[in-house]
């Protein structure tokens, strides 16, 4: 794993910088700058207290933390959130409580998501009359089978691409 230098400013100096919990981790933990209580199904945009400047050719992706997802149902609505290289504003996280029963309580400084910095390509979109054939063709949305079924619906019904 290589390391890229990412310049950062603290929009809120009172909260810790993003930190990799263990050497070699892919995601650096982000914290919330505000206390928030999310009722079941409720979402809220929270600040992380930091703004960054990614080199061109990189992007940041805001992922949920699996422990919070499994324990209390906390996730990110637009997971993963995309941080463009040119974005200089505060990184924000659109949190959601997927738990059906109880509220999720978060305090300022809690680690609520993780930022994965990755190299990305930009595409040059070239329109052609026809695309070359492939084995998959236009089969998608469960065309290979093996997906879960709804009660009373056979696994072979439903979307066939
Ligand atoms: O989880 C996120 C996702 C995005 N952003 C910021 C950085 C990103 O560069 C910008 C725009 O994000 P995106 O392109 O996903 O949102 P959009 O709805 O397409 O907004 P825009 O019209 O500004 O591109 O918002 C965040 O702070 N957190
Ligand atoms: Mg956009």
mmCIF file with all atom_site columns, C-alpha atoms and ligand atoms in Angstrom:
data_model
loop_
_atom_site.group_PDB
_atom_site.id
_atom_site.type_symbol
_atom_site.label_atom_id
_atom_site.label_alt_id
_atom_site.label_comp_id
_atom_site.label_asym_id
_atom_site.label_entity_id
_atom_site.label_seq_id
_atom_site.pdbx_PDB_ins_code
_atom_site.Cartn_x
_atom_site.Cartn_y
_atom_site.Cartn_z
_atom_site.occupancy
_atom_site.B_iso_or_equiv
_atom_site.pdbx_formal_charge
_atom_site.auth_seq_id
_atom_site.auth_comp_id
_atom_site.auth_asym_id
_atom_site.auth_atom_id
_atom_site.pdbx_PDB_model_num
ATOM   1   C  CA  . UNK A 1 1   ? 0.000   0.000   0.000   1.00 0.00 ? 1   UNK A CA  1
ATOM   2   C  CA  . UNK A 1 2   ? 1.495   3.328   -1.013  1.00 0.00 ? 2   UNK A CA  1
ATOM   3   C  CA  . UNK A 1 3   ? 1.061   6.605   0.848   1.00 0.00 ? 3   UNK A CA  1
ATOM   4   C  CA  . UNK A 1 4   ? -0.095  9.872   -0.670  1.00 0.00 ? 4   UNK A CA  1
ATOM   5   C  CA  . UNK A 1 5   ? 0.213   13.189  1.118   1.00 0.00 ? 5   UNK A CA  1
ATOM   6   C  CA  . UNK A 1 6   ? -3.162  14.880  1.596   1.00 0.00 ? 6   UNK A CA  1
ATOM   7   C  CA  . UNK A 1 7   ? -3.220  18.481  2.779   1.00 0.00 ? 7   UNK A CA  1
ATOM   8   C  CA  . UNK A 1 8   ? -5.825  19.179  5.424   1.00 0.00 ? 8   UNK A CA  1
ATOM   9   C  CA  . UNK A 1 9   ? -7.281  22.087  7.350   1.00 0.00 ? 9   UNK A CA  1
ATOM   10  C  CA  . UNK A 1 10  ? -9.327  21.912  10.516  1.00 0.00 ? 10  UNK A CA  1
ATOM   11  C  CA  . UNK A 1 11  ? -12.664 23.629  10.108  1.00 0.00 ? 11  UNK A CA  1
ATOM   12  C  CA  . UNK A 1 12  ? -13.291 22.713  13.742  1.00 0.00 ? 12  UNK A CA  1
ATOM   13  C  CA  . UNK A 1 13  ? -10.023 22.642  15.729  1.00 0.00 ? 13  UNK A CA  1
ATOM   14  C  CA  . UNK A 1 14  ? -11.682 20.903  18.688  1.00 0.00 ? 14  UNK A CA  1
ATOM   15  C  CA  . UNK A 1 15  ? -12.016 17.453  17.125  1.00 0.00 ? 15  UNK A CA  1
ATOM   16  C  CA  . UNK A 1 16  ? -9.258  14.953  16.276  1.00 0.00 ? 16  UNK A CA  1
ATOM   17  C  CA  . UNK A 1 17  ? -7.795  14.501  12.808  1.00 0.00 ? 17  UNK A CA  1
ATOM   18  C  CA  . UNK A 1 18  ? -8.752  11.461  10.712  1.00 0.00 ? 18  UNK A CA  1
ATOM   19  C  CA  . UNK A 1 19  ? -6.743  8.504   11.919  1.00 0.00 ? 19  UNK A CA  1
ATOM   20  C  CA  . UNK A 1 20  ? -6.046  4.995   10.716  1.00 0.00 ? 20  UNK A CA  1
ATOM   21  C  CA  . UNK A 1 21  ? -6.845  2.774   13.712  1.00 0.00 ? 21  UNK A CA  1
ATOM   22  C  CA  . UNK A 1 22  ? -4.262  0.155   12.672  1.00 0.00 ? 22  UNK A CA  1
ATOM   23  C  CA  . UNK A 1 23  ? -1.253  0.278   10.342  1.00 0.00 ? 23  UNK A CA  1
ATOM   24  C  CA  . UNK A 1 24  ? -2.326  -0.686  6.821   1.00 0.00 ? 24  UNK A CA  1
ATOM   25  C  CA  . UNK A 1 25  ? -6.014  0.056   7.382   1.00 0.00 ? 25  UNK A CA  1
ATOM   26  C  CA  . UNK A 1 26  ? -7.789  1.268   4.248   1.00 0.00 ? 26  UNK A CA  1
ATOM   27  C  CA  . UNK A 1 27  ? -10.075 3.704   6.046   1.00 0.00 ? 27  UNK A CA  1
ATOM   28  C  CA  . UNK A 1 28  ? -9.151  6.625   8.285   1.00 0.00 ? 28  UNK A CA  1
ATOM   29  C  CA  . UNK A 1 29  ? -11.824 7.223   10.908  1.00 0.00 ? 29  UNK A CA  1
ATOM   30  C  CA  . UNK A 1 30  ? -13.849 10.431  10.738  1.00 0.00 ? 30  UNK A CA  1
ATOM   31  C  CA  . UNK A 1 31  ? -15.615 11.960  13.723  1.00 0.00 ? 31  UNK A CA  1
ATOM   32  C  CA  . UNK A 1 32  ? -18.837 13.922  14.128  1.00 0.00 ? 32  UNK A CA  1
ATOM   33  C  CA  . UNK A 1 33  ? -18.503 17.516  15.309  1.00 0.00 ? 33  UNK A CA  1
ATOM   34  C  CA  . UNK A 1 34  ? -22.001 17.518  16.754  1.00 0.00 ? 34  UNK A CA  1
ATOM   35  C  CA  . UNK A 1 35  ? -24.067 15.510  19.211  1.00 0.00 ? 35  UNK A CA  1
ATOM   36  C  CA  . UNK A 1 36  ? -26.896 13.817  17.369  1.00 0.00 ? 36  UNK A CA  1
ATOM   37  C  CA  . UNK A 1 37  ? -29.740 11.455  18.203  1.00 0.00 ? 37  UNK A CA  1
ATOM   38  C  CA  . UNK A 1 38  ? -31.217 9.570   15.254  1.00 0.00 ? 38  UNK A CA  1
ATOM   39  C  CA  . UNK A 1 39  ? -34.658 8.030   15.663  1.00 0.00 ? 39  UNK A CA  1
ATOM   40  C  CA  . UNK A 1 40  ? -35.309 4.770   13.765  1.00 0.00 ? 40  UNK A CA  1
ATOM   41  C  CA  . UNK A 1 41  ? -35.128 5.561   10.034  1.00 0.00 ? 41  UNK A CA  1
ATOM   42  C  CA  . UNK A 1 42  ? -33.942 9.121   10.663  1.00 0.00 ? 42  UNK A CA  1
ATOM   43  C  CA  . UNK A 1 43  ? -30.986 10.675  8.859   1.00 0.00 ? 43  UNK A CA  1
ATOM   44  C  CA  . UNK A 1 44  ? -28.773 13.676  9.605   1.00 0.00 ? 44  UNK A CA  1
ATOM   45  C  CA  . UNK A 1 45  ? -25.856 15.404  7.920   1.00 0.00 ? 45  UNK A CA  1
ATOM   46  C  CA  . UNK A 1 46  ? -22.990 15.894  10.361  1.00 0.00 ? 46  UNK A CA  1
ATOM   47  C  CA  . UNK A 1 47  ? -19.689 17.725  10.007  1.00 0.00 ? 47  UNK A CA  1
ATOM   48  C  CA  . UNK A 1 48  ? -16.327 16.039  10.456  1.00 0.00 ? 48  UNK A CA  1
ATOM   49  C  CA  . UNK A 1 49  ? -14.365 19.206  11.227  1.00 0.00 ? 49  UNK A CA  1
ATOM   50  C  CA  . UNK A 1 50  ? -11.916 18.797  8.373   1.00 0.00 ? 50  UNK A CA  1
ATOM   51  C  CA  . UNK A 1 51  ? -11.405 19.957  4.795   1.00 0.00 ? 51  UNK A CA  1
ATOM   52  C  CA  . UNK A 1 52  ? -8.872  18.329  2.483   1.00 0.00 ? 52  UNK A CA  1
ATOM   53  C  CA  . UNK A 1 53  ? -7.122  18.891  -0.805  1.00 0.00 ? 53  UNK A CA  1
ATOM   54  C  CA  . UNK A 1 54  ? -6.691  15.615  -2.681  1.00 0.00 ? 54  UNK A CA  1
ATOM   55  C  CA  . UNK A 1 55  ? -4.240  15.477  -5.574  1.00 0.00 ? 55  UNK A CA  1
ATOM   56  C  CA  . UNK A 1 56  ? -5.862  15.323  -9.025  1.00 0.00 ? 56  UNK A CA  1
ATOM   57  C  CA  . UNK A 1 57  ? -6.313  11.642  -9.883  1.00 0.00 ? 57  UNK A CA  1
ATOM   58  C  CA  . UNK A 1 58  ? -7.497  10.757  -6.364  1.00 0.00 ? 58  UNK A CA  1
ATOM   59  C  CA  . UNK A 1 59  ? -10.878 10.702  -4.671  1.00 0.00 ? 59  UNK A CA  1
ATOM   60  C  CA  . UNK A 1 60  ? -12.044 10.118  -1.126  1.00 0.00 ? 60  UNK A CA  1
ATOM   61  C  CA  . UNK A 1 61  ? -14.840 7.675   -0.329  1.00 0.00 ? 61  UNK A CA  1
ATOM   62  C  CA  . UNK A 1 62  ? -16.815 7.975   2.898   1.00 0.00 ? 62  UNK A CA  1
ATOM   63  C  CA  . UNK A 1 63  ? -17.767 4.498   4.076   1.00 0.00 ? 63  UNK A CA  1
ATOM   64  C  CA  . UNK A 1 64  ? -19.791 3.359   7.086   1.00 0.00 ? 64  UNK A CA  1
ATOM   65  C  CA  . UNK A 1 65  ? -18.042 1.630   9.997   1.00 0.00 ? 65  UNK A CA  1
ATOM   66  C  CA  . UNK A 1 66  ? -19.030 -2.020  10.171  1.00 0.00 ? 66  UNK A CA  1
ATOM   67  C  CA  . UNK A 1 67  ? -19.052 -2.205  13.974  1.00 0.00 ? 67  UNK A CA  1
ATOM   68  C  CA  . UNK A 1 68  ? -21.603 0.588   14.282  1.00 0.00 ? 68  UNK A CA  1
ATOM   69  C  CA  . UNK A 1 69  ? -23.624 -0.892  11.423  1.00 0.00 ? 69  UNK A CA  1
ATOM   70  C  CA  . UNK A 1 70  ? -23.827 -4.295  13.097  1.00 0.00 ? 70  UNK A CA  1
ATOM   71  C  CA  . UNK A 1 71  ? -24.276 -3.077  16.671  1.00 0.00 ? 71  UNK A CA  1
ATOM   72  C  CA  . UNK A 1 72  ? -26.715 -0.185  16.284  1.00 0.00 ? 72  UNK A CA  1
ATOM   73  C  CA  . UNK A 1 73  ? -27.724 -0.022  12.599  1.00 0.00 ? 73  UNK A CA  1
ATOM   74  C  CA  . UNK A 1 74  ? -25.809 3.166   11.790  1.00 0.00 ? 74  UNK A CA  1
ATOM   75  C  CA  . UNK A 1 75  ? -24.859 3.685   8.140   1.00 0.00 ? 75  UNK A CA  1
ATOM   76  C  CA  . UNK A 1 76  ? -24.268 6.376   5.527   1.00 0.00 ? 76  UNK A CA  1
ATOM   77  C  CA  . UNK A 1 77  ? -27.189 7.178   3.214   1.00 0.00 ? 77  UNK A CA  1
ATOM   78  C  CA  . UNK A 1 78  ? -25.074 7.722   0.106   1.00 0.00 ? 78  UNK A CA  1
ATOM   79  C  CA  . UNK A 1 79  ? -22.504 5.082   0.877   1.00 0.00 ? 79  UNK A CA  1
ATOM   80  C  CA  . UNK A 1 80  ? -19.830 5.504   -0.171  1.00 0.00 ? 80  UNK A CA  1
ATOM   81  C  CA  . UNK A 1 81  ? -19.918 9.305   -0.263  1.00 0.00 ? 81  UNK A CA  1
ATOM   82  C  CA  . UNK A 1 82  ? -17.629 10.712  -2.940  1.00 0.00 ? 82  UNK A CA  1
ATOM   83  C  CA  . UNK A 1 83  ? -15.123 13.447  -2.105  1.00 0.00 ? 83  UNK A CA  1
ATOM   84  C  CA  . UNK A 1 84  ? -13.937 15.046  -5.340  1.00 0.00 ? 84  UNK A CA  1
ATOM   85  C  CA  . UNK A 1 85  ? -10.313 16.118  -5.616  1.00 0.00 ? 85  UNK A CA  1
ATOM   86  C  CA  . UNK A 1 86  ? -11.381 19.712  -6.118  1.00 0.00 ? 86  UNK A CA  1
ATOM   87  C  CA  . UNK A 1 87  ? -13.633 19.879  -3.057  1.00 0.00 ? 87  UNK A CA  1
ATOM   88  C  CA  . UNK A 1 88  ? -12.346 22.252  -0.387  1.00 0.00 ? 88  UNK A CA  1
ATOM   89  C  CA  . UNK A 1 89  ? -15.352 22.398  1.920   1.00 0.00 ? 89  UNK A CA  1
ATOM   90  C  CA  . UNK A 1 90  ? -15.829 20.544  5.146   1.00 0.00 ? 90  UNK A CA  1
ATOM   91  C  CA  . UNK A 1 91  ? -16.289 16.788  4.651   1.00 0.00 ? 91  UNK A CA  1
ATOM   92  C  CA  . UNK A 1 92  ? -19.796 15.959  5.793   1.00 0.00 ? 92  UNK A CA  1
ATOM   93  C  CA  . UNK A 1 93  ? -21.446 12.628  6.393   1.00 0.00 ? 93  UNK A CA  1
ATOM   94  C  CA  . UNK A 1 94  ? -25.108 11.845  5.784   1.00 0.00 ? 94  UNK A CA  1
ATOM   95  C  CA  . UNK A 1 95  ? -25.798 9.347   8.545   1.00 0.00 ? 95  UNK A CA  1
ATOM   96  C  CA  . UNK A 1 96  ? -28.847 7.097   8.839   1.00 0.00 ? 96  UNK A CA  1
ATOM   97  C  CA  . UNK A 1 97  ? -30.222 4.911   11.580  1.00 0.00 ? 97  UNK A CA  1
ATOM   98  C  CA  . UNK A 1 98  ? -31.385 1.677   9.943   1.00 0.00 ? 98  UNK A CA  1
ATOM   99  C  CA  . UNK A 1 99  ? -32.499 0.189   13.262  1.00 0.00 ? 99  UNK A CA  1
ATOM   100 C  CA  . UNK A 1 100 ? -36.255 -0.360  13.337  1.00 0.00 ? 100 UNK A CA  1
ATOM   101 C  CA  . UNK A 1 101 ? -36.612 -0.127  17.101  1.00 0.00 ? 101 UNK A CA  1
ATOM   102 C  CA  . UNK A 1 102 ? -34.186 2.176   18.889  1.00 0.00 ? 102 UNK A CA  1
ATOM   103 C  CA  . UNK A 1 103 ? -32.483 5.556   18.529  1.00 0.00 ? 103 UNK A CA  1
ATOM   104 C  CA  . UNK A 1 104 ? -28.749 5.926   17.803  1.00 0.00 ? 104 UNK A CA  1
ATOM   105 C  CA  . UNK A 1 105 ? -27.038 8.436   20.075  1.00 0.00 ? 105 UNK A CA  1
ATOM   106 C  CA  . UNK A 1 106 ? -23.774 9.987   18.933  1.00 0.00 ? 106 UNK A CA  1
ATOM   107 C  CA  . UNK A 1 107 ? -21.590 12.468  20.768  1.00 0.00 ? 107 UNK A CA  1
ATOM   108 C  CA  . UNK A 1 108 ? -19.219 15.074  19.347  1.00 0.00 ? 108 UNK A CA  1
ATOM   109 C  CA  . UNK A 1 109 ? -15.858 13.365  18.731  1.00 0.00 ? 109 UNK A CA  1
ATOM   110 C  CA  . UNK A 1 110 ? -17.327 9.887   18.145  1.00 0.00 ? 110 UNK A CA  1
ATOM   111 C  CA  . UNK A 1 111 ? -15.885 8.077   15.132  1.00 0.00 ? 111 UNK A CA  1
ATOM   112 C  CA  . UNK A 1 112 ? -18.856 7.695   12.800  1.00 0.00 ? 112 UNK A CA  1
ATOM   113 C  CA  . UNK A 1 113 ? -17.455 6.846   9.348   1.00 0.00 ? 113 UNK A CA  1
ATOM   114 C  CA  . UNK A 1 114 ? -14.187 6.203   7.543   1.00 0.00 ? 114 UNK A CA  1
ATOM   115 C  CA  . UNK A 1 115 ? -12.464 7.894   4.632   1.00 0.00 ? 115 UNK A CA  1
ATOM   116 C  CA  . UNK A 1 116 ? -10.835 5.718   1.969   1.00 0.00 ? 116 UNK A CA  1
ATOM   117 C  CA  . UNK A 1 117 ? -8.471  7.614   -0.358  1.00 0.00 ? 117 UNK A CA  1
ATOM   118 C  CA  . UNK A 1 118 ? -8.096  5.973   -3.767  1.00 0.00 ? 118 UNK A CA  1
ATOM   119 C  CA  . UNK A 1 119 ? -6.625  6.615   -7.150  1.00 0.00 ? 119 UNK A CA  1
ATOM   120 C  CA  . UNK A 1 120 ? -9.336  7.118   -9.749  1.00 0.00 ? 120 UNK A CA  1
ATOM   121 C  CA  . UNK A 1 121 ? -9.404  7.399   -13.527 1.00 0.00 ? 121 UNK A CA  1
ATOM   122 C  CA  . UNK A 1 122 ? -11.486 9.867   -15.434 1.00 0.00 ? 122 UNK A CA  1
ATOM   123 C  CA  . UNK A 1 123 ? -13.085 8.430   -18.560 1.00 0.00 ? 123 UNK A CA  1
ATOM   124 C  CA  . UNK A 1 124 ? -13.216 9.864   -22.025 1.00 0.00 ? 124 UNK A CA  1
ATOM   125 C  CA  . UNK A 1 125 ? -16.679 8.791   -23.192 1.00 0.00 ? 125 UNK A CA  1
ATOM   126 C  CA  . UNK A 1 126 ? -16.558 7.822   -26.858 1.00 0.00 ? 126 UNK A CA  1
ATOM   127 C  CA  . UNK A 1 127 ? -19.898 7.151   -28.539 1.00 0.00 ? 127 UNK A CA  1
ATOM   128 C  CA  . UNK A 1 128 ? -19.975 4.240   -31.003 1.00 0.00 ? 128 UNK A CA  1
ATOM   129 C  CA  . UNK A 1 129 ? -22.776 2.657   -33.074 1.00 0.00 ? 129 UNK A CA  1
ATOM   130 C  CA  . UNK A 1 130 ? -22.485 -0.730  -31.375 1.00 0.00 ? 130 UNK A CA  1
ATOM   131 C  CA  . UNK A 1 131 ? -20.593 -2.266  -28.466 1.00 0.00 ? 131 UNK A CA  1
ATOM   132 C  CA  . UNK A 1 132 ? -18.508 -5.426  -28.896 1.00 0.00 ? 132 UNK A CA  1
ATOM   133 C  CA  . UNK A 1 133 ? -20.157 -8.655  -27.766 1.00 0.00 ? 133 UNK A CA  1
ATOM   134 C  CA  . UNK A 1 134 ? -19.372 -10.188 -24.366 1.00 0.00 ? 134 UNK A CA  1
ATOM   135 C  CA  . UNK A 1 135 ? -20.299 -13.359 -22.497 1.00 0.00 ? 135 UNK A CA  1
ATOM   136 C  CA  . UNK A 1 136 ? -22.526 -11.442 -20.052 1.00 0.00 ? 136 UNK A CA  1
ATOM   137 C  CA  . UNK A 1 137 ? -24.174 -9.335  -22.685 1.00 0.00 ? 137 UNK A CA  1
ATOM   138 C  CA  . UNK A 1 138 ? -27.107 -7.441  -21.195 1.00 0.00 ? 138 UNK A CA  1
ATOM   139 C  CA  . UNK A 1 139 ? -27.712 -9.925  -18.356 1.00 0.00 ? 139 UNK A CA  1
ATOM   140 C  CA  . UNK A 1 140 ? -27.809 -8.186  -15.007 1.00 0.00 ? 140 UNK A CA  1
ATOM   141 C  CA  . UNK A 1 141 ? -29.890 -7.768  -11.859 1.00 0.00 ? 141 UNK A CA  1
ATOM   142 C  CA  . UNK A 1 142 ? -29.655 -11.390 -10.728 1.00 0.00 ? 142 UNK A CA  1
ATOM   143 C  CA  . UNK A 1 143 ? -29.334 -12.961 -14.198 1.00 0.00 ? 143 UNK A CA  1
ATOM   144 C  CA  . UNK A 1 144 ? -26.877 -15.513 -12.806 1.00 0.00 ? 144 UNK A CA  1
ATOM   145 C  CA  . UNK A 1 145 ? -29.317 -16.558 -10.043 1.00 0.00 ? 145 UNK A CA  1
ATOM   146 C  CA  . UNK A 1 146 ? -28.465 -17.322 -6.448  1.00 0.00 ? 146 UNK A CA  1
ATOM   147 C  CA  . UNK A 1 147 ? -30.249 -14.329 -4.982  1.00 0.00 ? 147 UNK A CA  1
ATOM   148 C  CA  . UNK A 1 148 ? -32.509 -14.318 -1.953  1.00 0.00 ? 148 UNK A CA  1
ATOM   149 C  CA  . UNK A 1 149 ? -36.231 -14.719 -2.402  1.00 0.00 ? 149 UNK A CA  1
ATOM   150 C  CA  . UNK A 1 150 ? -39.239 -12.881 -1.076  1.00 0.00 ? 150 UNK A CA  1
ATOM   151 C  CA  . UNK A 1 151 ? -41.811 -14.992 0.707   1.00 0.00 ? 151 UNK A CA  1
ATOM   152 C  CA  . UNK A 1 152 ? -44.096 -16.502 -1.923  1.00 0.00 ? 152 UNK A CA  1
ATOM   153 C  CA  . UNK A 1 153 ? -41.862 -15.516 -4.871  1.00 0.00 ? 153 UNK A CA  1
ATOM   154 C  CA  . UNK A 1 154 ? -39.603 -18.106 -6.501  1.00 0.00 ? 154 UNK A CA  1
ATOM   155 C  CA  . UNK A 1 155 ? -35.923 -17.188 -6.884  1.00 0.00 ? 155 UNK A CA  1
ATOM   156 C  CA  . UNK A 1 156 ? -36.190 -17.493 -10.672 1.00 0.00 ? 156 UNK A CA  1
ATOM   157 C  CA  . UNK A 1 157 ? -38.935 -14.880 -10.899 1.00 0.00 ? 157 UNK A CA  1
ATOM   158 C  CA  . UNK A 1 158 ? -38.132 -11.189 -10.536 1.00 0.00 ? 158 UNK A CA  1
ATOM   159 C  CA  . UNK A 1 159 ? -35.635 -9.103  -12.472 1.00 0.00 ? 159 UNK A CA  1
ATOM   160 C  CA  . UNK A 1 160 ? -33.876 -10.896 -15.311 1.00 0.00 ? 160 UNK A CA  1
ATOM   161 C  CA  . UNK A 1 161 ? -31.798 -7.942  -16.447 1.00 0.00 ? 161 UNK A CA  1
HETATM 162 O  O1  . LIG B 2 .   ? -20.424 12.044  1.764   1.00 0.00 ? 1   LIG B O1  1
HETATM 163 C  C1  . LIG B 2 .   ? -20.107 13.089  1.180   1.00 0.00 ? 1   LIG B C1  1
HETATM 164 C  C2  . LIG B 2 .   ? -20.303 13.245  -0.201  1.00 0.00 ? 1   LIG B C2  1
HETATM 165 C  C3  . LIG B 2 .   ? -19.948 14.448  -0.782  1.00 0.00 ? 1   LIG B C3  1
HETATM 166 N  N1  . LIG B 2 .   ? -19.404 15.458  -0.038  1.00 0.00 ? 1   LIG B N1  1
HETATM 167 C  C4  . LIG B 2 .   ? -18.954 16.701  -0.686  1.00 0.00 ? 1   LIG B C4  1
HETATM 168 C  C5  . LIG B 2 .   ? -17.625 16.442  -1.409  1.00 0.00 ? 1   LIG B C5  1
HETATM 169 C  C6  . LIG B 2 .   ? -18.020 16.256  -2.833  1.00 0.00 ? 1   LIG B C6  1
HETATM 170 O  O2  . LIG B 2 .   ? -16.969 16.627  -3.708  1.00 0.00 ? 1   LIG B O2  1
HETATM 171 C  C7  . LIG B 2 .   ? -19.231 17.163  -2.938  1.00 0.00 ? 1   LIG B C7  1
HETATM 172 C  C8  . LIG B 2 .   ? -20.206 16.761  -3.996  1.00 0.00 ? 1   LIG B C8  1
HETATM 173 O  O3  . LIG B 2 .   ? -20.603 15.438  -3.787  1.00 0.00 ? 1   LIG B O3  1
HETATM 174 P  P1  . LIG B 2 .   ? -21.478 14.671  -4.877  1.00 0.00 ? 1   LIG B P1  1
HETATM 175 O  O4  . LIG B 2 .   ? -20.917 14.893  -6.231  1.00 0.00 ? 1   LIG B O4  1
HETATM 176 O  O5  . LIG B 2 .   ? -21.635 13.268  -4.400  1.00 0.00 ? 1   LIG B O5  1
HETATM 177 O  O6  . LIG B 2 .   ? -22.881 15.378  -4.675  1.00 0.00 ? 1   LIG B O6  1
HETATM 178 P  P2  . LIG B 2 .   ? -23.827 16.080  -5.752  1.00 0.00 ? 1   LIG B P2  1
HETATM 179 O  O7  . LIG B 2 .   ? -25.183 15.996  -5.211  1.00 0.00 ? 1   LIG B O7  1
HETATM 180 O  O8  . LIG B 2 .   ? -23.562 15.538  -7.139  1.00 0.00 ? 1   LIG B O8  1
HETATM 181 O  O9  . LIG B 2 .   ? -23.347 17.586  -5.609  1.00 0.00 ? 1   LIG B O9  1
HETATM 182 P  P3  . LIG B 2 .   ? -22.578 18.505  -6.671  1.00 0.00 ? 1   LIG B P3  1
HETATM 183 O  O10 . LIG B 2 .   ? -23.653 18.983  -7.573  1.00 0.00 ? 1   LIG B O10 1
HETATM 184 O  O11 . LIG B 2 .   ? -21.966 19.581  -5.830  1.00 0.00 ? 1   LIG B O11 1
HETATM 185 O  O12 . LIG B 2 .   ? -21.543 17.665  -7.357  1.00 0.00 ? 1   LIG B O12 1
HETATM 186 O  O13 . LIG B 2 .   ? -19.876 17.086  -1.671  1.00 0.00 ? 1   LIG B O13 1
HETATM 187 C  C9  . LIG B 2 .   ? -19.195 15.297  1.319   1.00 0.00 ? 1   LIG B C9  1
HETATM 188 O  O14 . LIG B 2 .   ? -18.701 16.188  2.016   1.00 0.00 ? 1   LIG B O14 1
HETATM 189 N  N2  . LIG B 2 .   ? -19.555 14.126  1.891   1.00 0.00 ? 1   LIG B N2  1
HETATM 190 MG MG1 . LIG B 2 .   ? -21.601 15.661  -8.093  1.00 0.00 ? 2   LIG B MG1 1
#
